[in-house]
Amino acid sequence: MGADTHKIYINGQLVDRSEARVSVFDHGFLYGDGVFEGIRVYNGRVFKLDAHLARLFRSAKAILLTVPLSLEALRAAVVETVRANGLTEAYIRMVVSRGAGDLGLDPLRCSQPTVIIIVQEISIYPPEVYERGLDLASVVVRRPAADALNPAMKTLNYLNNILAKIDGNQRGVPEVLMLNREGWVTEGTADNFFLVKDGVLVTPPTYVGILNGITRQVVIELARNLGYGVSESNVTLFDVYNADEAFLTGTAAEMVPAISCDGRTIGTGRPGPITRRLTKRFRTYARGEGVVALDSITVRT
Ligand code: PMP
């Protein structure tokens, strides 16, 4: 499907990609004032849609933004947009911004939030990355404290992550680890982090300042169902360097093995057995083969 045939949802209308426009006075654009979600369509089903919608509403509530649609209406809009694009494997970007206001940053001047849903083919890491694993680096930029800009909120204000990404680009790595002010490992720029030590999965707890990823939650559940211990506990770079295995989780990237950090080889320097087993399990689950994710919504017509 060519780019020009894409249908984009804007404020209740499905329009051609070339017609999809928002105001230059939209505070999503001017100030990063808004919230968003990234969601996957696997095998004709929207994966964990309700979990994503619930998180969008929580992020919006936290910034005192009223989503101008009910949860049911937004769910229907997502399904309608996916169907209109005729894709059975896709990435969905849902954005609710504060809407058009004036040049002052006061959200009270924005009367109508903007709702956008984009559905596109997915562009993730090349297959080699999943085979070989990727190199990580810890970066100087810190994840903000919960009382500054709480990373639990998935807002349009991603400059903290972008600065970390720039740091990563300078270091020549495709993803980074961000620490919080206390030096605990938090997450990547768009992914959560897990390590494996002595057969147990360890992932930073939400209170260190992370986005509580839907993929993270799924992987924790799948790992426990497979009989692995999972500990949500503080992680230092020392723990990362000395892990047996490591991987990242995120909607776009899914599960990606990490094989080094700051030049220190993690484990054998190859994707580890637990990472590989869990990745296989995740893919089967996401695609609805075997046990179907109960809250996946079928869009295939
Ligand atoms: N952390 C950050 C900062 C992210 O942007 C994302 C991706 N949205 C994640 C973690 C992973 O979350 P999810 O599994 O819900 O995509």
Coordinates of C-alpha atoms and ligand atoms in Angstrom, one line a residue:
M1 CA 0.0 0.0 0.0
G2 CA 1.5 3.3 -1.1
A3 CA 1.9 6.2 1.3
D4 CA -0.8 8.3 -0.5
T5 CA -3.4 5.6 0.1
H6 CA -3.1 5.8 3.8
K7 CA -6.1 7.0 5.7
I8 CA -5.5 9.1 8.8
Y9 CA -8.0 9.7 11.5
I10 CA -8.2 13.4 12.6
N11 CA -10.9 14.5 15.0
G12 CA -13.6 12.1 13.8
Q13 CA -12.7 12.1 10.1
L14 CA -10.7 9.7 7.9
V15 CA -8.6 11.7 5.5
D16 CA -5.9 11.0 3.0
R17 CA -2.3 11.3 4.2
S18 CA -1.7 14.3 2.0
E19 CA -4.7 16.0 3.6
A20 CA -3.9 15.2 7.2
R21 CA -3.0 18.5 8.8
V22 CA -3.1 20.1 12.3
S23 CA -2.9 23.8 13.2
V24 CA 0.5 25.4 13.8
F25 CA -1.1 26.7 17.0
D26 CA -1.7 23.2 18.3
H27 CA 0.1 23.0 21.7
G28 CA 1.1 19.5 20.9
F29 CA 3.3 21.1 18.3
L30 CA 4.2 24.3 20.1
Y31 CA 4.9 22.8 23.5
G32 CA 4.7 19.0 23.4
D33 CA 1.5 19.3 25.3
G34 CA -0.4 16.1 24.8
V35 CA -0.2 12.3 25.2
F36 CA 0.2 9.4 22.9
E37 CA 0.3 5.6 22.5
G38 CA 2.1 3.2 20.1
I39 CA 0.1 0.0 19.5
R40 CA 0.7 -3.0 17.3
V41 CA -1.5 -5.0 15.0
Y42 CA -0.4 -8.6 14.7
N43 CA -2.1 -11.0 12.4
G44 CA -5.2 -8.9 12.1
R45 CA -5.6 -8.2 15.8
V46 CA -4.9 -5.0 17.7
F47 CA -2.6 -6.3 20.5
K48 CA -3.5 -5.2 24.0
L49 CA -5.7 -2.3 22.8
D50 CA -7.5 -1.9 26.1
A51 CA -4.3 -1.7 28.0
H52 CA -3.0 1.0 25.7
L53 CA -6.3 2.9 25.9
A54 CA -6.2 2.7 29.7
R55 CA -2.7 4.1 29.8
L56 CA -3.6 6.9 27.4
F57 CA -6.5 7.9 29.6
R58 CA -4.2 7.7 32.7
S59 CA -1.6 9.9 31.0
A60 CA -4.3 12.4 29.9
K61 CA -5.7 12.5 33.4
A62 CA -2.3 13.3 34.9
I63 CA -1.9 16.3 32.6
L64 CA -5.5 17.4 33.1
L65 CA -6.4 16.8 29.5
T66 CA -9.9 15.6 28.7
V67 CA -9.9 13.1 25.9
P68 CA -12.8 14.3 23.8
L69 CA -14.0 10.7 23.2
S70 CA -15.2 8.0 25.5
L71 CA -13.0 4.9 25.8
E72 CA -15.5 2.9 23.7
A73 CA -15.5 5.6 21.0
L74 CA -11.8 5.8 20.9
R75 CA -11.5 2.0 20.7
A76 CA -14.0 2.0 17.8
A77 CA -12.0 4.8 16.1
V78 CA -8.8 2.7 16.3
V79 CA -10.5 -0.4 14.8
E80 CA -12.1 1.7 12.1
T81 CA -8.8 3.3 11.1
V82 CA -7.0 0.0 11.0
R83 CA -9.7 -1.5 8.8
A84 CA -9.7 1.6 6.5
N85 CA -6.0 1.0 5.9
G86 CA -6.5 -2.7 5.2
L87 CA -3.4 -3.7 7.2
T88 CA -3.1 -6.9 9.2
E89 CA 0.5 -6.2 10.4
A90 CA 0.9 -2.6 11.5
Y91 CA 1.9 0.0 14.0
I92 CA -0.7 2.4 15.3
R93 CA 0.2 5.9 16.6
M94 CA -2.6 7.5 18.6
V95 CA -2.1 11.1 19.7
V96 CA -4.3 13.4 21.8
S97 CA -2.9 16.9 21.9
R98 CA -4.1 19.9 23.9
G99 CA -5.3 21.4 20.6
A100 CA -5.0 24.8 19.1
G101 CA -4.5 27.7 21.4
D102 CA -2.5 30.9 21.3
L103 CA 1.3 31.5 21.7
G104 CA 1.1 31.5 25.5
L105 CA 1.5 28.1 27.0
D106 CA -1.6 28.2 29.1
P107 CA -3.7 25.1 28.3
L108 CA -6.9 27.0 29.3
R109 CA -6.6 28.8 26.0
C110 CA -6.9 25.5 24.1
S111 CA -10.6 24.7 23.8
Q112 CA -10.6 21.5 21.6
P113 CA -8.1 18.7 22.0
T114 CA -6.8 17.1 18.7
V115 CA -7.2 13.4 18.3
I116 CA -5.1 11.7 15.6
I117 CA -4.7 8.0 14.7
I118 CA -2.1 6.9 12.2
V119 CA -1.7 3.3 11.0
Q120 CA 1.4 2.3 9.1
E121 CA 3.5 -0.6 8.2
I122 CA 6.0 -1.3 10.9
S123 CA 9.6 -0.2 10.7
I124 CA 11.7 -1.8 13.4
Y125 CA 15.2 -3.0 13.7
P126 CA 16.5 -5.2 10.9
P127 CA 16.4 -9.0 11.5
E128 CA 20.2 -9.2 12.1
V129 CA 19.7 -7.1 15.3
Y130 CA 17.3 -9.8 16.7
E131 CA 19.7 -12.6 15.7
R132 CA 22.9 -10.9 16.9
G133 CA 21.7 -8.6 19.6
L134 CA 22.5 -5.0 20.1
D135 CA 25.1 -3.0 21.9
L136 CA 24.0 -0.5 24.6
A137 CA 25.7 2.5 26.2
S138 CA 24.7 4.3 29.4
V139 CA 24.3 8.0 28.7
V140 CA 24.9 11.2 30.5
V141 CA 21.3 12.5 30.2
R142 CA 19.2 11.4 33.2
R143 CA 15.6 10.3 33.3
P144 CA 13.7 13.1 35.0
A145 CA 12.3 12.7 38.6
A146 CA 8.7 11.9 39.1
D147 CA 8.1 15.4 40.5
A148 CA 9.7 17.1 37.4
L149 CA 8.2 15.2 34.5
N150 CA 7.0 11.8 35.5
P151 CA 8.2 9.2 33.0
A152 CA 5.1 7.2 33.9
M153 CA 3.1 9.6 31.7
K154 CA 3.4 9.0 28.0
T155 CA 3.4 12.6 26.9
L156 CA 4.4 14.3 23.6
N157 CA 7.3 15.8 25.5
Y158 CA 10.0 13.3 24.4
L159 CA 13.0 15.7 24.4
N160 CA 14.6 13.9 27.4
N161 CA 14.5 10.7 25.4
I162 CA 15.7 12.4 22.2
L163 CA 18.7 13.9 24.0
A164 CA 19.6 10.4 25.2
K165 CA 19.1 9.1 21.7
I166 CA 21.5 11.8 20.4
D167 CA 24.0 10.7 23.0
G168 CA 23.6 7.2 21.8
N169 CA 24.1 8.2 18.2
Q170 CA 27.3 10.0 19.2
R171 CA 28.4 6.7 20.9
G172 CA 27.4 4.7 17.9
V173 CA 24.8 2.5 19.6
P174 CA 21.2 1.9 18.5
E175 CA 19.8 2.1 22.0
V176 CA 20.9 3.4 25.4
L177 CA 20.3 2.9 29.1
M178 CA 19.2 6.0 31.0
L179 CA 19.9 6.3 34.7
N180 CA 17.9 8.3 37.2
R181 CA 19.4 11.0 39.4
E182 CA 20.4 8.4 42.0
G183 CA 22.2 6.3 39.4
W184 CA 19.7 3.5 39.1
V185 CA 19.1 2.1 35.7
T186 CA 15.7 3.1 34.4
E187 CA 15.0 2.3 30.7
G188 CA 16.0 2.9 27.1
T189 CA 14.8 5.8 25.0
A190 CA 11.7 3.9 23.9
D191 CA 12.0 0.5 25.6
N192 CA 12.1 -1.1 29.0
F193 CA 15.1 -3.0 30.2
F194 CA 15.5 -6.6 31.6
L195 CA 18.5 -8.6 32.6
V196 CA 18.8 -12.2 33.5
K197 CA 21.0 -13.4 36.4
D198 CA 21.2 -16.9 37.7
G199 CA 18.0 -17.8 35.8
V200 CA 16.0 -14.9 37.3
L201 CA 14.7 -11.9 35.3
V202 CA 15.4 -8.5 36.9
T203 CA 13.8 -5.3 35.7
P204 CA 13.8 -1.8 37.2
P205 CA 10.7 -1.1 39.3
T206 CA 8.3 1.6 38.1
Y207 CA 9.3 3.9 41.0
V208 CA 12.8 4.5 39.7
G209 CA 11.1 6.5 36.9
I210 CA 10.1 4.5 33.8
L211 CA 7.2 4.2 31.5
N212 CA 5.5 1.0 32.6
G213 CA 5.5 -0.7 29.2
I214 CA 2.7 -2.9 28.1
T215 CA 5.3 -5.2 26.5
R216 CA 7.2 -5.2 29.9
Q217 CA 4.0 -6.3 31.7
V218 CA 3.3 -9.0 29.1
V219 CA 6.9 -10.3 29.3
I220 CA 6.7 -10.4 33.1
E221 CA 3.5 -12.5 32.9
L222 CA 4.8 -14.8 30.2
A223 CA 8.1 -15.4 32.1
R224 CA 6.2 -16.2 35.3
N225 CA 3.9 -18.6 33.4
L226 CA 7.0 -20.3 32.1
G227 CA 8.2 -20.7 35.7
Y228 CA 11.0 -18.1 35.8
G229 CA 11.4 -15.8 38.8
V230 CA 10.9 -12.1 38.0
S231 CA 12.2 -9.5 40.3
E232 CA 11.3 -5.8 39.9
S233 CA 14.3 -4.4 41.8
N234 CA 16.9 -1.7 41.5
V235 CA 19.6 -2.3 38.9
T236 CA 23.0 -0.7 38.7
L237 CA 25.3 -0.6 35.7
F238 CA 27.5 -3.1 37.6
D239 CA 24.5 -5.5 37.5
V240 CA 24.1 -4.8 33.8
Y241 CA 27.8 -5.5 33.0
N242 CA 27.7 -8.7 35.0
A243 CA 24.3 -10.0 33.8
D244 CA 24.1 -13.4 32.1
E245 CA 21.6 -12.0 29.5
A246 CA 19.9 -8.7 28.8
F247 CA 17.1 -7.6 26.5
L248 CA 14.8 -4.6 25.8
T249 CA 11.0 -4.6 25.4
G250 CA 8.7 -2.2 23.6
T251 CA 5.7 -2.1 21.3
A252 CA 7.7 -1.2 18.2
A253 CA 10.9 -3.2 19.0
E254 CA 9.1 -6.2 20.7
M255 CA 11.9 -8.1 22.5
V256 CA 15.5 -7.3 21.5
P257 CA 18.6 -9.0 22.9
A258 CA 21.3 -6.7 24.3
I259 CA 24.8 -8.2 24.2
S260 CA 27.0 -5.4 25.6
C261 CA 26.9 -2.2 27.5
D262 CA 29.6 0.4 27.6
G263 CA 32.0 -2.0 25.9
R264 CA 31.4 -4.7 28.5
T265 CA 30.2 -8.0 27.0
I266 CA 27.0 -9.2 28.6
G267 CA 27.1 -13.0 29.3
T268 CA 28.5 -14.9 26.3
G269 CA 28.0 -11.9 24.0
R270 CA 25.2 -13.6 22.2
P271 CA 21.4 -13.6 22.8
G272 CA 21.0 -15.9 25.8
P273 CA 18.8 -19.0 26.0
I274 CA 16.1 -17.5 28.3
T275 CA 15.9 -14.4 26.1
R276 CA 15.5 -16.5 23.0
R277 CA 12.9 -18.8 24.7
L278 CA 10.9 -15.8 25.9
T279 CA 11.1 -14.0 22.6
K280 CA 9.6 -17.0 20.8
R281 CA 6.9 -17.2 23.4
F282 CA 6.2 -13.5 23.1
R283 CA 5.9 -13.7 19.3
T284 CA 3.5 -16.7 19.5
Y285 CA 1.4 -14.9 22.1
A286 CA 1.3 -11.6 20.2
R287 CA 0.3 -13.2 17.0
G288 CA -2.5 -15.1 18.7
E289 CA -1.0 -18.5 17.9
G290 CA -1.5 -20.9 20.8
V291 CA -3.1 -19.0 23.6
V292 CA -4.7 -15.8 22.3
A293 CA -4.2 -12.6 24.2
L294 CA -7.7 -12.2 25.7
D295 CA -7.9 -8.4 25.2
S296 CA -6.6 -8.4 21.6
I297 CA -9.3 -7.1 19.3
T298 CA -9.8 -8.6 15.9
V299 CA -9.9 -6.2 13.0
R300 CA -9.5 -8.6 10.1
T301 CA -12.7 -8.2 7.9
Ligands
PMP1 N1 9.8 3.3 27.8 C1 9.6 4.4 27.0 C2 10.2 5.7 27.3 C3 8.8 4.3 25.8 O1 8.6 5.3 25.0 C4 8.3 3.0 25.5 C5 7.5 2.8 24.2 N2 6.3 3.4 24.1 C6 8.5 1.9 26.3 C7 9.2 2.1 27.5 C8 7.9 0.6 26.1 O2 6.5 0.6 26.3 P1 5.5 -0.3 25.6 O3 5.9 -1.7 25.8 O4 4.1 0.0 26.2 O5 5.5 0.1 24.1

